Coordinates of C-alpha atoms and ligand atoms in Angstrom, one line a residue:
M519 CA 211.4 139.8 275.2
Q520 CA 213.4 138.8 278.2
R521 CA 211.3 137.6 281.1
H522 CA 212.1 139.2 284.5
T523 CA 211.3 136.9 287.4
T524 CA 210.3 138.7 290.6
L525 CA 211.1 137.2 294.0
G526 CA 207.4 136.7 294.6
E527 CA 207.1 134.6 291.4
F528 CA 210.2 132.7 292.2
I529 CA 209.1 131.8 295.7
I530 CA 205.8 130.4 294.4
E531 CA 207.4 128.6 291.4
N532 CA 209.8 126.9 293.8
Q533 CA 207.2 125.9 296.4
K534 CA 207.0 122.5 294.6
D535 CA 210.5 121.7 296.0
F536 CA 208.8 121.2 299.4
P537 CA 206.1 118.6 298.8
Y538 CA 205.3 118.4 302.5
A539 CA 204.9 122.2 302.8
K540 CA 201.5 123.8 302.5
G541 CA 202.9 127.2 301.5
E542 CA 203.8 128.4 305.0
L543 CA 207.5 128.7 304.1
S544 CA 206.7 130.6 300.9
A545 CA 204.5 133.0 303.0
L546 CA 207.3 133.3 305.5
L547 CA 209.9 134.2 302.8
S548 CA 207.4 136.8 301.5
S549 CA 207.1 138.3 305.0
I550 CA 210.8 138.6 305.3
R551 CA 210.9 140.3 301.9
L552 CA 208.3 142.8 303.1
A553 CA 210.2 143.5 306.4
G554 CA 213.4 143.9 304.4
K555 CA 211.8 146.5 302.2
M556 CA 210.7 148.4 305.2
V557 CA 214.2 148.3 306.8
N558 CA 215.7 149.3 303.4
Q559 CA 213.5 152.4 303.4
E560 CA 214.7 153.4 306.8
I561 CA 218.3 152.8 306.0
N562 CA 218.1 154.8 302.8
K563 CA 217.1 157.9 304.7
A564 CA 219.5 157.3 307.7
G565 CA 221.6 160.2 306.7
L566 CA 218.6 162.4 306.7
A567 CA 217.4 161.4 310.2
N568 CA 219.3 164.2 312.0
I569 CA 218.3 166.8 309.5
L570 CA 214.6 165.9 309.5
G571 CA 214.4 165.2 313.2
S572 CA 214.3 167.8 315.9
S573 CA 217.5 168.6 317.7
G574 CA 216.6 166.3 320.6
D575 CA 215.9 162.7 320.6
E576 CA 212.6 163.0 318.7
N577 CA 211.9 163.0 315.0
V578 CA 209.4 165.1 313.1
Q579 CA 206.5 162.8 314.1
G580 CA 207.4 163.3 317.7
E581 CA 208.5 159.7 318.0
Q582 CA 211.6 158.8 319.9
Q583 CA 214.4 158.2 317.5
Q584 CA 215.7 154.7 317.7
K585 CA 219.0 153.2 316.9
L586 CA 218.5 151.6 313.5
D587 CA 219.4 148.1 314.7
L588 CA 216.6 148.3 317.3
L589 CA 214.2 149.7 314.7
A590 CA 215.1 146.9 312.2
N591 CA 214.6 144.4 315.0
D592 CA 211.1 145.9 315.8
M593 CA 210.2 145.9 312.1
F594 CA 211.0 142.2 311.6
I595 CA 209.3 141.2 314.8
S596 CA 206.1 143.1 314.1
T597 CA 205.9 142.0 310.4
L598 CA 206.5 138.4 311.3
R599 CA 204.2 138.5 314.3
N600 CA 201.3 140.0 312.2
R601 CA 201.4 137.2 309.7
G602 CA 201.4 134.0 311.7
E603 CA 203.9 131.8 309.9
I604 CA 206.2 131.4 312.8
C605 CA 205.7 130.7 316.5
G606 CA 208.8 132.4 317.8
L607 CA 211.9 134.5 317.0
G608 CA 215.4 134.8 318.4
S609 CA 217.3 138.0 317.7
E610 CA 220.9 139.2 318.2
E611 CA 219.3 142.3 319.7
M612 CA 217.3 140.4 322.4
E613 CA 218.6 138.4 325.3
D614 CA 215.8 135.8 325.1
F615 CA 213.7 134.5 322.3
V616 CA 210.1 135.8 321.9
E617 CA 207.1 133.5 321.7
F618 CA 204.2 134.3 319.3
N619 CA 201.1 132.9 320.8
D620 CA 198.1 134.5 319.2
E621 CA 195.4 132.5 317.6
I622 CA 197.1 132.8 314.2
H623 CA 200.3 131.2 315.5
K624 CA 198.7 128.1 316.9
E625 CA 199.7 125.8 314.1
S626 CA 202.9 127.6 313.1
K627 CA 205.7 125.1 312.5
Y628 CA 208.7 127.5 312.0
V629 CA 211.0 129.7 314.1
V630 CA 213.3 132.4 312.8
L631 CA 216.7 133.6 314.1
I632 CA 217.8 137.0 312.9
D633 CA 220.6 139.5 313.0
P634 CA 218.3 142.5 312.1
L635 CA 221.1 144.9 311.3
D636 CA 224.6 143.5 310.6
G637 CA 227.5 145.9 310.5
S638 CA 225.5 148.6 312.1
S639 CA 228.5 150.6 313.1
N640 CA 229.0 151.3 309.4
I641 CA 225.7 153.2 309.0
D642 CA 227.2 156.5 310.1
V643 CA 229.8 156.3 307.3
N644 CA 227.4 155.3 304.5
V645 CA 228.9 151.8 304.1
S646 CA 226.8 148.7 303.3
V647 CA 225.0 146.9 306.1
G648 CA 222.6 143.9 306.0
T649 CA 220.1 141.7 307.7
I650 CA 220.8 137.9 308.1
F651 CA 218.0 135.4 308.7
S652 CA 217.8 131.7 309.4
I653 CA 214.7 129.5 309.5
Y654 CA 214.1 126.2 311.3
R655 CA 211.1 123.9 311.7
R656 CA 210.3 123.7 315.4
V657 CA 211.1 120.4 317.1
S658 CA 208.5 120.8 319.9
E659 CA 204.9 120.0 319.3
P660 CA 202.9 122.7 317.4
G661 CA 200.2 124.3 319.5
T662 CA 202.4 124.2 322.6
P663 CA 204.7 127.1 323.7
V664 CA 207.9 127.4 321.7
Q665 CA 210.9 126.1 323.6
L666 CA 214.6 127.0 323.7
E667 CA 215.3 123.6 322.0
D668 CA 213.5 124.9 318.9
F669 CA 216.2 127.5 318.5
L670 CA 219.2 125.5 319.6
Q671 CA 219.3 123.3 316.5
P672 CA 222.5 122.6 314.5
G673 CA 222.8 124.6 311.3
N674 CA 222.4 121.5 309.2
K675 CA 218.7 121.5 310.2
Q676 CA 218.1 124.9 308.6
V677 CA 215.2 125.0 306.2
A678 CA 216.1 128.2 304.6
A679 CA 218.6 131.1 305.2
G680 CA 219.6 134.3 303.6
Y681 CA 220.5 137.9 303.9
L682 CA 219.6 141.3 302.6
V683 CA 222.5 143.6 301.8
Y684 CA 221.6 147.3 301.8
G685 CA 224.4 148.4 299.5
T686 CA 224.8 150.4 296.3
S687 CA 221.8 148.4 295.4
T688 CA 219.7 146.4 297.8
M689 CA 219.7 142.6 297.3
L690 CA 218.1 139.6 298.9
V691 CA 220.1 136.4 298.7
Y692 CA 218.7 133.1 300.0
T693 CA 218.7 129.4 299.9
T694 CA 216.2 126.7 300.8
G695 CA 218.8 124.0 300.3
N696 CA 218.5 123.9 296.6
G697 CA 221.2 126.3 295.5
V698 CA 221.6 130.0 296.1
N699 CA 219.7 132.7 294.2
A700 CA 220.0 136.5 294.5
F701 CA 217.4 139.2 293.7
T702 CA 218.1 142.9 293.2
Y703 CA 215.6 145.5 294.4
D704 CA 214.1 148.0 292.0
P705 CA 213.0 150.8 294.3
G706 CA 210.9 152.5 291.5
I707 CA 208.8 149.4 291.1
G708 CA 209.1 148.2 294.7
S709 CA 210.1 144.6 293.6
F710 CA 213.0 142.3 293.9
F711 CA 214.1 140.8 290.5
L712 CA 216.1 137.6 290.0
S713 CA 219.5 138.9 289.0
H714 CA 221.9 136.1 290.1
P715 CA 220.4 132.7 289.5
K716 CA 222.2 129.6 290.9
M717 CA 225.2 131.3 292.4
T718 CA 228.4 129.5 292.8
V719 CA 231.6 130.5 294.5
K720 CA 235.0 129.9 292.9
P721 CA 236.9 127.0 294.5
Q722 CA 239.9 129.3 294.8
G723 CA 239.7 133.1 295.0
K724 CA 242.1 136.0 295.3
I725 CA 240.7 137.8 298.3
Y726 CA 241.2 137.3 302.0
S727 CA 239.1 139.2 304.5
I728 CA 240.1 139.5 308.2
N729 CA 240.5 142.3 310.7
E730 CA 244.3 142.4 310.8
G731 CA 244.2 144.9 313.6
N732 CA 243.8 141.8 315.8
Y733 CA 246.9 140.2 314.4
V734 CA 248.9 139.8 317.6
H735 CA 246.0 138.2 319.4
M736 CA 245.4 135.6 316.6
P737 CA 246.1 131.9 316.8
E738 CA 249.4 130.9 315.2
G739 CA 247.6 129.0 312.4
V740 CA 245.8 132.1 311.3
K741 CA 249.0 134.2 311.4
Q742 CA 250.8 131.6 309.3
Y743 CA 247.9 131.5 306.8
I744 CA 247.9 135.3 306.5
K745 CA 251.6 135.1 305.7
W746 CA 250.9 132.4 303.1
C747 CA 248.2 134.8 301.5
Q748 CA 250.8 137.5 301.3
E749 CA 253.4 135.5 299.5
L750 CA 253.6 135.8 295.7
D751 CA 251.1 133.5 293.9
P752 CA 253.2 131.9 291.2
A753 CA 250.3 131.9 288.8
T754 CA 249.8 135.7 289.0
N755 CA 253.1 136.9 290.5
R756 CA 251.0 138.8 293.0
P757 CA 250.0 138.2 296.6
L758 CA 246.3 137.8 297.4
T759 CA 244.3 140.9 297.9
S760 CA 243.2 142.0 301.4
R761 CA 239.6 143.4 301.6
Y762 CA 237.7 144.0 304.8
I763 CA 234.6 146.1 305.2
G764 CA 233.6 145.3 308.7
S765 CA 230.1 144.3 307.7
L766 CA 229.9 140.5 307.5
V767 CA 227.1 140.6 305.0
A768 CA 229.1 142.9 302.7
D769 CA 232.3 141.0 303.1
F770 CA 230.5 137.7 302.5
H771 CA 228.6 139.0 299.5
R772 CA 231.8 140.3 297.8
N773 CA 233.6 137.0 298.4
L774 CA 230.7 135.0 297.2
L775 CA 230.7 136.9 293.9
K776 CA 234.5 137.1 293.4
G777 CA 235.9 134.2 295.3
G778 CA 237.7 134.6 298.6
I779 CA 237.9 133.7 302.3
Y780 CA 236.4 135.5 305.3
I781 CA 238.0 134.8 308.7
Y782 CA 237.0 135.9 312.2
P783 CA 239.2 133.8 314.4
R784 CA 239.4 133.5 318.2
G785 CA 241.7 135.9 319.8
T786 CA 243.3 136.2 323.2
K787 CA 240.6 138.7 324.2
A788 CA 237.7 136.9 322.5
P789 CA 238.2 133.1 323.0
N790 CA 235.5 132.2 320.5
G791 CA 235.8 135.1 318.2
K792 CA 233.1 137.7 317.8
L793 CA 230.5 136.3 315.4
R794 CA 227.4 134.6 316.6
L795 CA 226.7 131.0 315.6
L796 CA 222.9 131.2 315.4
Y797 CA 222.4 134.7 313.9
E798 CA 225.5 135.0 311.6
C799 CA 227.6 131.9 311.1
N800 CA 225.0 129.2 310.5
P801 CA 223.0 131.1 307.9
M802 CA 226.2 132.2 306.1
A803 CA 227.6 128.6 306.3
F804 CA 224.4 127.2 304.8
L805 CA 224.6 129.7 301.9
I806 CA 228.3 129.2 301.2
E807 CA 227.9 125.4 301.1
Q808 CA 225.0 125.7 298.8
A809 CA 227.2 127.8 296.5
G810 CA 229.9 125.1 296.6
G811 CA 232.1 126.7 299.3
K812 CA 232.9 125.7 302.8
A813 CA 232.6 127.1 306.4
S814 CA 234.3 125.9 309.5
D815 CA 235.5 127.0 312.9
G816 CA 239.0 126.2 311.8
F817 CA 238.6 122.5 312.5
T818 CA 234.9 121.5 312.5
R819 CA 232.1 122.1 310.0
I820 CA 230.0 125.1 311.3
L821 CA 226.7 123.4 310.3
D822 CA 227.5 120.4 312.6
I823 CA 228.1 122.3 315.8
D824 CA 225.4 121.7 318.4
P825 CA 224.5 125.0 319.9
T826 CA 224.3 125.3 323.7
E827 CA 223.1 128.9 324.0
L828 CA 221.4 131.5 321.9
H829 CA 224.2 134.0 321.8
Q830 CA 227.0 131.6 321.4
R831 CA 230.1 132.8 319.5
V832 CA 232.3 130.8 317.3
P833 CA 235.4 131.3 315.2
F834 CA 234.5 131.6 311.5
F835 CA 236.3 130.6 308.4
C836 CA 234.1 130.9 305.3
G837 CA 234.4 131.1 301.6
S838 CA 236.0 129.4 298.6
R839 CA 236.5 125.7 299.3
E840 CA 240.2 125.4 298.6
M841 CA 241.0 128.5 300.6
V842 CA 239.2 127.3 303.7
D843 CA 240.9 123.9 303.2
K844 CA 244.3 125.7 303.2
A845 CA 243.4 127.7 306.3
E846 CA 242.3 124.6 308.1
E847 CA 245.7 122.9 307.2
F848 CA 247.5 125.8 308.9
M849 CA 245.2 125.6 312.0
E850 CA 245.9 121.9 312.3
R851 CA 249.6 122.3 311.8
F852 CA 250.0 125.0 314.4
K853 CA 247.2 123.9 316.8
D854 CA 249.6 123.5 319.8
E855 CA 251.4 126.8 319.5
Ligands
AHG1144 P1 226.7 143.5 314.2 O1 226.7 144.9 313.6 O2 225.5 142.7 313.9 O3 227.0 143.5 315.7 O4 227.9 142.7 313.5 C1 229.2 143.2 313.4 C2 230.1 142.1 313.1 C3 230.1 141.7 311.6 O5 229.2 142.4 310.8 C4 231.5 142.2 311.2 O6 232.1 141.3 310.3 C5 232.3 142.2 312.5 O7 231.4 142.5 313.5 C6 233.4 143.2 312.5 O8 234.1 143.1 313.7 P2 235.4 143.9 313.9 O9 235.1 145.3 313.9 O10 235.9 143.4 315.2 O11 236.4 143.5 312.7
MN1145 MN1 226.2 141.0 312.8
MN1146 MN1 223.5 143.2 314.3

């Protein structure tokens, strides 16, 4: 009989990869899994919220209805706070990081950065959304208040990163620096099962993903790269395929499975693009590199950027290695235009 590994079993089995760890990271990943299940539950019934709630701002329990991204934020914060594996959390939804300073957090070594609901504008139209997370060891002394410097670490210091995609099925994809593994949620059983072990991304794919509505505002290198994608590929006699969902998690997930490149460049209106280094680009860059791909800002490796602020934005080129190499070639060639 085929053996089905659950996420819980996998986390425990792989704890030995961290000889210095005493199980806190495993417990933290389990907490993220739990919060993810709770958010998944809310997202699944998002379309029912207006039917079940009263006509005003309150739902049937008389609670204020919250925007789902704030609800997801609260769920991750309260789940992680209750469990004591981290001493602080930074979120795309909050201006400042929060410190966890109860007795159970005294010895906590980790901090989490999170985009609780990515692609949230897609909720209303029943399109996939996700949660992105990134885990670091704190650099300040355990037992003292967590500091900004604990969060402003370059992505190459990540201990683990991953995402949940709430799609046609819900999946959790993560890395601890030892490859990428993906788990698919069985809602009947309430467990994630290992469905995509040791994921790798093709060196060259057929998909490019970019919001072409911003075309006129893009740097010349990106315009030229798009043109290159649209030329006939001699091997297939077809141009590359354009696919853009507008949820980074969903666009990334598709390109990871099929091979492709995702670009969110700087524009004349957004000098550093739109995506956030700490909550979106670093975790995705860690994942794609672990799958054999590449991520850069067009010139520099994302994971080597030293962050200066929590909500820093950065241009993002991410996906199949040869495709990102090619895009960088165009960026370099047209950098002065
Ligand atoms: P969020 O919902 O967390 O604010 O992120 C939205 C991001 C990302 O998911 C997506 O790739 C990008 O915004 C889409 O932006 P455009 O609509 O400008 O293409
Ligand atoms: Mn996002
Ligand atoms: Mn978000």
